[in-house]
PDB file of C-alpha atoms in Angstrom:
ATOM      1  CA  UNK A 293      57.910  93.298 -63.879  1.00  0.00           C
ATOM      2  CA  UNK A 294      57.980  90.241 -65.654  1.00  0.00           C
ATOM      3  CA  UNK A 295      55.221  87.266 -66.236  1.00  0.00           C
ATOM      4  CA  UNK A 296      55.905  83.699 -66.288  1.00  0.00           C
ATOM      5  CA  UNK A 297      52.798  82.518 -67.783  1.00  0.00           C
ATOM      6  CA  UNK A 298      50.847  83.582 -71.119  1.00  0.00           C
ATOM      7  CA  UNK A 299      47.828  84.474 -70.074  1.00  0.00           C
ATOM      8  CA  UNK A 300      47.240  88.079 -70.637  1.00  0.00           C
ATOM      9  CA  UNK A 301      44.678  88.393 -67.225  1.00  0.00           C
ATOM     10  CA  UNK A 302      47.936  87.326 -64.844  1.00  0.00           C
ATOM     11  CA  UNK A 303      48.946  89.316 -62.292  1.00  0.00           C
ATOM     12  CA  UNK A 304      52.535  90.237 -63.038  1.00  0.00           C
ATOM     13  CA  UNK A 305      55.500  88.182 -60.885  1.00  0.00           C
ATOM     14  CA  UNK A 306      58.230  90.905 -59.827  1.00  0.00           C
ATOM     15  CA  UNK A 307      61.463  89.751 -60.892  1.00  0.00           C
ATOM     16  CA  UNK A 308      63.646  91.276 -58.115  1.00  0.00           C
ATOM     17  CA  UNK A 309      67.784  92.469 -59.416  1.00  0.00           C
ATOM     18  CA  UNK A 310      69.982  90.161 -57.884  1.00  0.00           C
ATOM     19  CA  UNK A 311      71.395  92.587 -55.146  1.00  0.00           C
ATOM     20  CA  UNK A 312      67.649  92.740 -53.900  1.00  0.00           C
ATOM     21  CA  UNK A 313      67.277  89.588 -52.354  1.00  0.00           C
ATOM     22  CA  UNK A 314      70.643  89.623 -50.731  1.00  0.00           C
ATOM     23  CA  UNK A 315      70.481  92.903 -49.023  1.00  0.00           C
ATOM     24  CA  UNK A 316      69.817  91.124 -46.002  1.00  0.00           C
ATOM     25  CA  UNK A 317      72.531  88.328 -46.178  1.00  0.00           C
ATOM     26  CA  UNK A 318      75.639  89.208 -44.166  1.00  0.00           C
ATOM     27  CA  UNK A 319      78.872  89.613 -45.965  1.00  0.00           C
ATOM     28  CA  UNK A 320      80.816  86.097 -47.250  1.00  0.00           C
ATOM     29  CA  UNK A 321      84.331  84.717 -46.020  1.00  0.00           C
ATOM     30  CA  UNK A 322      85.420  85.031 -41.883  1.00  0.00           C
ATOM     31  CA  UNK A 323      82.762  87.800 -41.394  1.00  0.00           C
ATOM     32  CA  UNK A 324      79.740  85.940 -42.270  1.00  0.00           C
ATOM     33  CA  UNK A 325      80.930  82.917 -39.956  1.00  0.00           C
ATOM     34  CA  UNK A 326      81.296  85.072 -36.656  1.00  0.00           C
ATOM     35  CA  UNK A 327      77.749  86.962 -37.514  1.00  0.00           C
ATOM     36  CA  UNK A 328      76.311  83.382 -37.877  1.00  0.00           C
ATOM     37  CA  UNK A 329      77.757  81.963 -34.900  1.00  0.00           C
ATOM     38  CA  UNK A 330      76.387  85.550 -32.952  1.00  0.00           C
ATOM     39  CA  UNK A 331      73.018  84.766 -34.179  1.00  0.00           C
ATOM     40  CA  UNK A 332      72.880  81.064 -33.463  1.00  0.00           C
ATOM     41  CA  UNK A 333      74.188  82.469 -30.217  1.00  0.00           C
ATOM     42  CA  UNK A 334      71.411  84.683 -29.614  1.00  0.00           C
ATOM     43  CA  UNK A 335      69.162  81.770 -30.455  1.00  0.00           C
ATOM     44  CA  UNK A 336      69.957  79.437 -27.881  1.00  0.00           C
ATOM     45  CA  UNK A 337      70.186  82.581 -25.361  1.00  0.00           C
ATOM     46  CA  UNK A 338      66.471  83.437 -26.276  1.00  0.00           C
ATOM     47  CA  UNK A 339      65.442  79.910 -25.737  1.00  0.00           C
ATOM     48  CA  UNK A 340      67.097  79.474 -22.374  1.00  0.00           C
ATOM     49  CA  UNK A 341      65.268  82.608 -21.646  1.00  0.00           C
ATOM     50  CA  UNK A 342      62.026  82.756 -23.097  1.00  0.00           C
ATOM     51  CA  UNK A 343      61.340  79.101 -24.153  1.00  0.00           C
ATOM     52  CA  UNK A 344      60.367  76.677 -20.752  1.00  0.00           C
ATOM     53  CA  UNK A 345      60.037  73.668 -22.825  1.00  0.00           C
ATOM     54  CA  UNK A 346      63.235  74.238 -24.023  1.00  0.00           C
ATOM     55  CA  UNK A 347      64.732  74.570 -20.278  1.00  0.00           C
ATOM     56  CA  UNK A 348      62.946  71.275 -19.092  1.00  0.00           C
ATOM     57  CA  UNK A 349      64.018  69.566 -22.180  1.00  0.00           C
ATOM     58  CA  UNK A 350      67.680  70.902 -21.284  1.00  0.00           C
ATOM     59  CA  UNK A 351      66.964  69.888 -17.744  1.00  0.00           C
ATOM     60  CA  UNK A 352      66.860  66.206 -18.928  1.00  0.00           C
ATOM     61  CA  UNK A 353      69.500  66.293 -21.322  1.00  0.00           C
ATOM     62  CA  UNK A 354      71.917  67.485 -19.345  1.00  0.00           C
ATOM     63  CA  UNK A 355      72.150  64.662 -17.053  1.00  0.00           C
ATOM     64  CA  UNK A 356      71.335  62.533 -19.753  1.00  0.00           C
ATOM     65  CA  UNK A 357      74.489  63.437 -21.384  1.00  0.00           C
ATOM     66  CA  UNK A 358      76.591  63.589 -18.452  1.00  0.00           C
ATOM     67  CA  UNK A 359      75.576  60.052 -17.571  1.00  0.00           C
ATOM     68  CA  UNK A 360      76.259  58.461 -20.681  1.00  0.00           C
ATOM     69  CA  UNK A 361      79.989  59.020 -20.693  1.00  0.00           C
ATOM     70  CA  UNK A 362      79.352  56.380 -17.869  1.00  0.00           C
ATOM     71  CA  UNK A 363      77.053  54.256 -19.637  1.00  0.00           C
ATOM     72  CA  UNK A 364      78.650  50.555 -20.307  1.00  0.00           C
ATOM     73  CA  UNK A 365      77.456  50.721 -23.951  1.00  0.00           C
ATOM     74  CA  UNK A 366      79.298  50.706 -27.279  1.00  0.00           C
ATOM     75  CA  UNK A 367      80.735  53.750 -29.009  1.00  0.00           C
ATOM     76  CA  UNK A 368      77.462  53.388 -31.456  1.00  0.00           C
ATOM     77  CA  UNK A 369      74.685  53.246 -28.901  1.00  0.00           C
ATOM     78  CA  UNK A 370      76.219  56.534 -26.898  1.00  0.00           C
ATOM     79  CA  UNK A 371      76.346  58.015 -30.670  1.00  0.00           C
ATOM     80  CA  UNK A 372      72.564  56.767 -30.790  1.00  0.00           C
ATOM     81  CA  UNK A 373      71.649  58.023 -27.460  1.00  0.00           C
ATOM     82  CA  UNK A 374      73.307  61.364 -27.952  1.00  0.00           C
ATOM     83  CA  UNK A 375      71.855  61.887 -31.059  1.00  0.00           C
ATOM     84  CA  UNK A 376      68.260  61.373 -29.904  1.00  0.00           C
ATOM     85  CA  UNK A 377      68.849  63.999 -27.060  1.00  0.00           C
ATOM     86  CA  UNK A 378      70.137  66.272 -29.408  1.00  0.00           C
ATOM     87  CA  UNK A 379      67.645  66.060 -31.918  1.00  0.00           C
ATOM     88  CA  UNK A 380      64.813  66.904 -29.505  1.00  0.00           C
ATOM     89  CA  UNK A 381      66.733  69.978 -28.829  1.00  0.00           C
ATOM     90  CA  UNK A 382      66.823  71.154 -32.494  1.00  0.00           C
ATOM     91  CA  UNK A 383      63.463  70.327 -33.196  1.00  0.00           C
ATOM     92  CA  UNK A 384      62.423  72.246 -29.664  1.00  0.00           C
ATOM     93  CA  UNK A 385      64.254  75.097 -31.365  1.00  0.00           C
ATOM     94  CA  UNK A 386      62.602  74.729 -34.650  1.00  0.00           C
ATOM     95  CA  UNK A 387      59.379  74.598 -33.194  1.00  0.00           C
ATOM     96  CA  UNK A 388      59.576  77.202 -31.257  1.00  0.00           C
ATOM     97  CA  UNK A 389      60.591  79.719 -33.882  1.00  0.00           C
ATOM     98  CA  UNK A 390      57.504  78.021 -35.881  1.00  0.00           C
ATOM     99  CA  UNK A 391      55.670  79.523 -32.756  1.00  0.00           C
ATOM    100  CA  UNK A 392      57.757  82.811 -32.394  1.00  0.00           C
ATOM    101  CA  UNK A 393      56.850  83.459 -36.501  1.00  0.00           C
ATOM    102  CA  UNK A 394      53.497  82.628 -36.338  1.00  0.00           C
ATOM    103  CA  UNK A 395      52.482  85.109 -33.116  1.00  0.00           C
ATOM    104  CA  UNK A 396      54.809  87.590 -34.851  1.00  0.00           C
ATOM    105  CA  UNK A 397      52.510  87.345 -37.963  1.00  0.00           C
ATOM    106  CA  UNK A 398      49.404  88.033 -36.015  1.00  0.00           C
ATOM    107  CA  UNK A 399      48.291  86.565 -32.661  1.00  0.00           C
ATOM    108  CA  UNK A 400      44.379  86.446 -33.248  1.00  0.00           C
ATOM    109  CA  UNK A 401      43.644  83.234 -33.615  1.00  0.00           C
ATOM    110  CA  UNK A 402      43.117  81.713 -37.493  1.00  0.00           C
ATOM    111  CA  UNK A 403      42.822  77.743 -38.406  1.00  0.00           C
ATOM    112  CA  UNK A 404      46.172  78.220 -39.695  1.00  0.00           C
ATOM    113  CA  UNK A 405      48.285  79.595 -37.049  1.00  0.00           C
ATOM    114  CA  UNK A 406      46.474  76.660 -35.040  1.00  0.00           C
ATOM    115  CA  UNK A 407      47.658  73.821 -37.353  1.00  0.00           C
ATOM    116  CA  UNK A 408      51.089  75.410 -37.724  1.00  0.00           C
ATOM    117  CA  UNK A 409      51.501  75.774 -33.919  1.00  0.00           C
ATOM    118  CA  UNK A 410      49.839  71.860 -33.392  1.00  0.00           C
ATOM    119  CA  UNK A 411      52.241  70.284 -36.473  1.00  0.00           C
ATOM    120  CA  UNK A 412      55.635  71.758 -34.841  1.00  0.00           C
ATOM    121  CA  UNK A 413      54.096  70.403 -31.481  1.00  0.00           C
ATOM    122  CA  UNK A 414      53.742  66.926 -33.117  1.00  0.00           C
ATOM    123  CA  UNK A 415      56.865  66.678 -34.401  1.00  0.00           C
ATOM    124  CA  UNK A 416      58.236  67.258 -30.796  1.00  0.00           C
ATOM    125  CA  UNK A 417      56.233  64.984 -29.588  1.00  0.00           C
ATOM    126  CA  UNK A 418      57.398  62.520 -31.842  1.00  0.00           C
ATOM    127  CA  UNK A 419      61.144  63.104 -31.137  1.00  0.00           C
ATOM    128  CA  UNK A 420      60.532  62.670 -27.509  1.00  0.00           C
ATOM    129  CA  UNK A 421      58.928  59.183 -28.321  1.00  0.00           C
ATOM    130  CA  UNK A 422      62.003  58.411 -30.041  1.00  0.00           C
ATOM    131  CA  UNK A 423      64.467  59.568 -27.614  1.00  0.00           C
ATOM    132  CA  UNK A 424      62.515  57.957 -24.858  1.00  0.00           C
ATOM    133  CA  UNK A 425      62.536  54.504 -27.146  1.00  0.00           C
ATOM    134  CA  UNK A 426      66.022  54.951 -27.830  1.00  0.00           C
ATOM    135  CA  UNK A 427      67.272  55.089 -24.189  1.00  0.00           C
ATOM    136  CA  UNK A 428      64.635  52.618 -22.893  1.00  0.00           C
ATOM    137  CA  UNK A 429      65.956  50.087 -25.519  1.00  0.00           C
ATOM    138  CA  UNK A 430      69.293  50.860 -25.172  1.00  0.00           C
ATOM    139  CA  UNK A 431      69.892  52.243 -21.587  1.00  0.00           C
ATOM    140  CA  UNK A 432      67.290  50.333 -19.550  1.00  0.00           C
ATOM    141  CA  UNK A 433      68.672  46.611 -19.955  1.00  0.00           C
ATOM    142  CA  UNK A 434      72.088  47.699 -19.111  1.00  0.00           C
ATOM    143  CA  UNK A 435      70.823  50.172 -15.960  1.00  0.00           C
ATOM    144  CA  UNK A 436      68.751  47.229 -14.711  1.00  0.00           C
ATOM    145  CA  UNK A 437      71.416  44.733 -15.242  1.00  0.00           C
ATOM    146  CA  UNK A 438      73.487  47.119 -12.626  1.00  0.00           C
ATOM    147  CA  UNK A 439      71.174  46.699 -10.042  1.00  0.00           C
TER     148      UNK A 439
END
């Protein structure tokens, strides 16, 4: 064990050999790509499965999507509107593996867990304020201008 400060009363930082920290990491080249994909797989499997905000959140994206291809709106706005669908997805995911981490750490509850859990909630909340501005802006003059 190494220290990286002077003072003598330090607790001593490990320095871990460089094969340590990789024992985990999954091969390079072709083989790593096809384990990734499989995991990212598994992901989105586990959130279909175990995650109901991420299935209602799915529920409205899907037809979301679907009905922009029909959507009489530039190339840029559909970009727009896609991407704010898509990023409440991702951060959906992110959040719940903020949640998944935290009960797997311990699932009394601590101040901590609490503000971990409520900060990934906000930032969903957040994206679905932005997707919702995005397609009202964007989507609702043109929808109401079809009827």
């Amino acid at each position: 064990m190494t220290s990286n400060a002077s003072d003598p009363n330090e607790t001593p930082t490990p320095t871990l050999p460089p094969t340590a920290a990789s024992e985990l990491k999954s091969a390079d080249g072709f083989n790593r790509i096809g384990k990734a994909l499989r995991y990212s797989a598994q992901g989105l499997n586990h959130a279909v499965r175990f995650e109901a905000a991420f299935r209602q959140e799915l529920m409205i994206a899907i037809p979301a999507v679907i009905g922009l291809w029909f959507l009489p709106v530039s190339m840029v706005e559909k970009i727009m509107l896609f991407g704010s669908v898509w990023l409440l997805l991702i951060v959906e995911l992110l959040n719940s593996a903020i949640e998944a981490t935290v009960d797997r750490v311990s699932t009394e509850r601590h101040p901590l867990s609490g503000r971990a859990k409520d900060l990934g909630s906000a930032a969903v909340l957040l994206t679905v304020v932005l997707m919702t501005a995005s397609w009202v802006l964007i989507a609702g003059p043109v929808v109401l201008k079809l009827f």
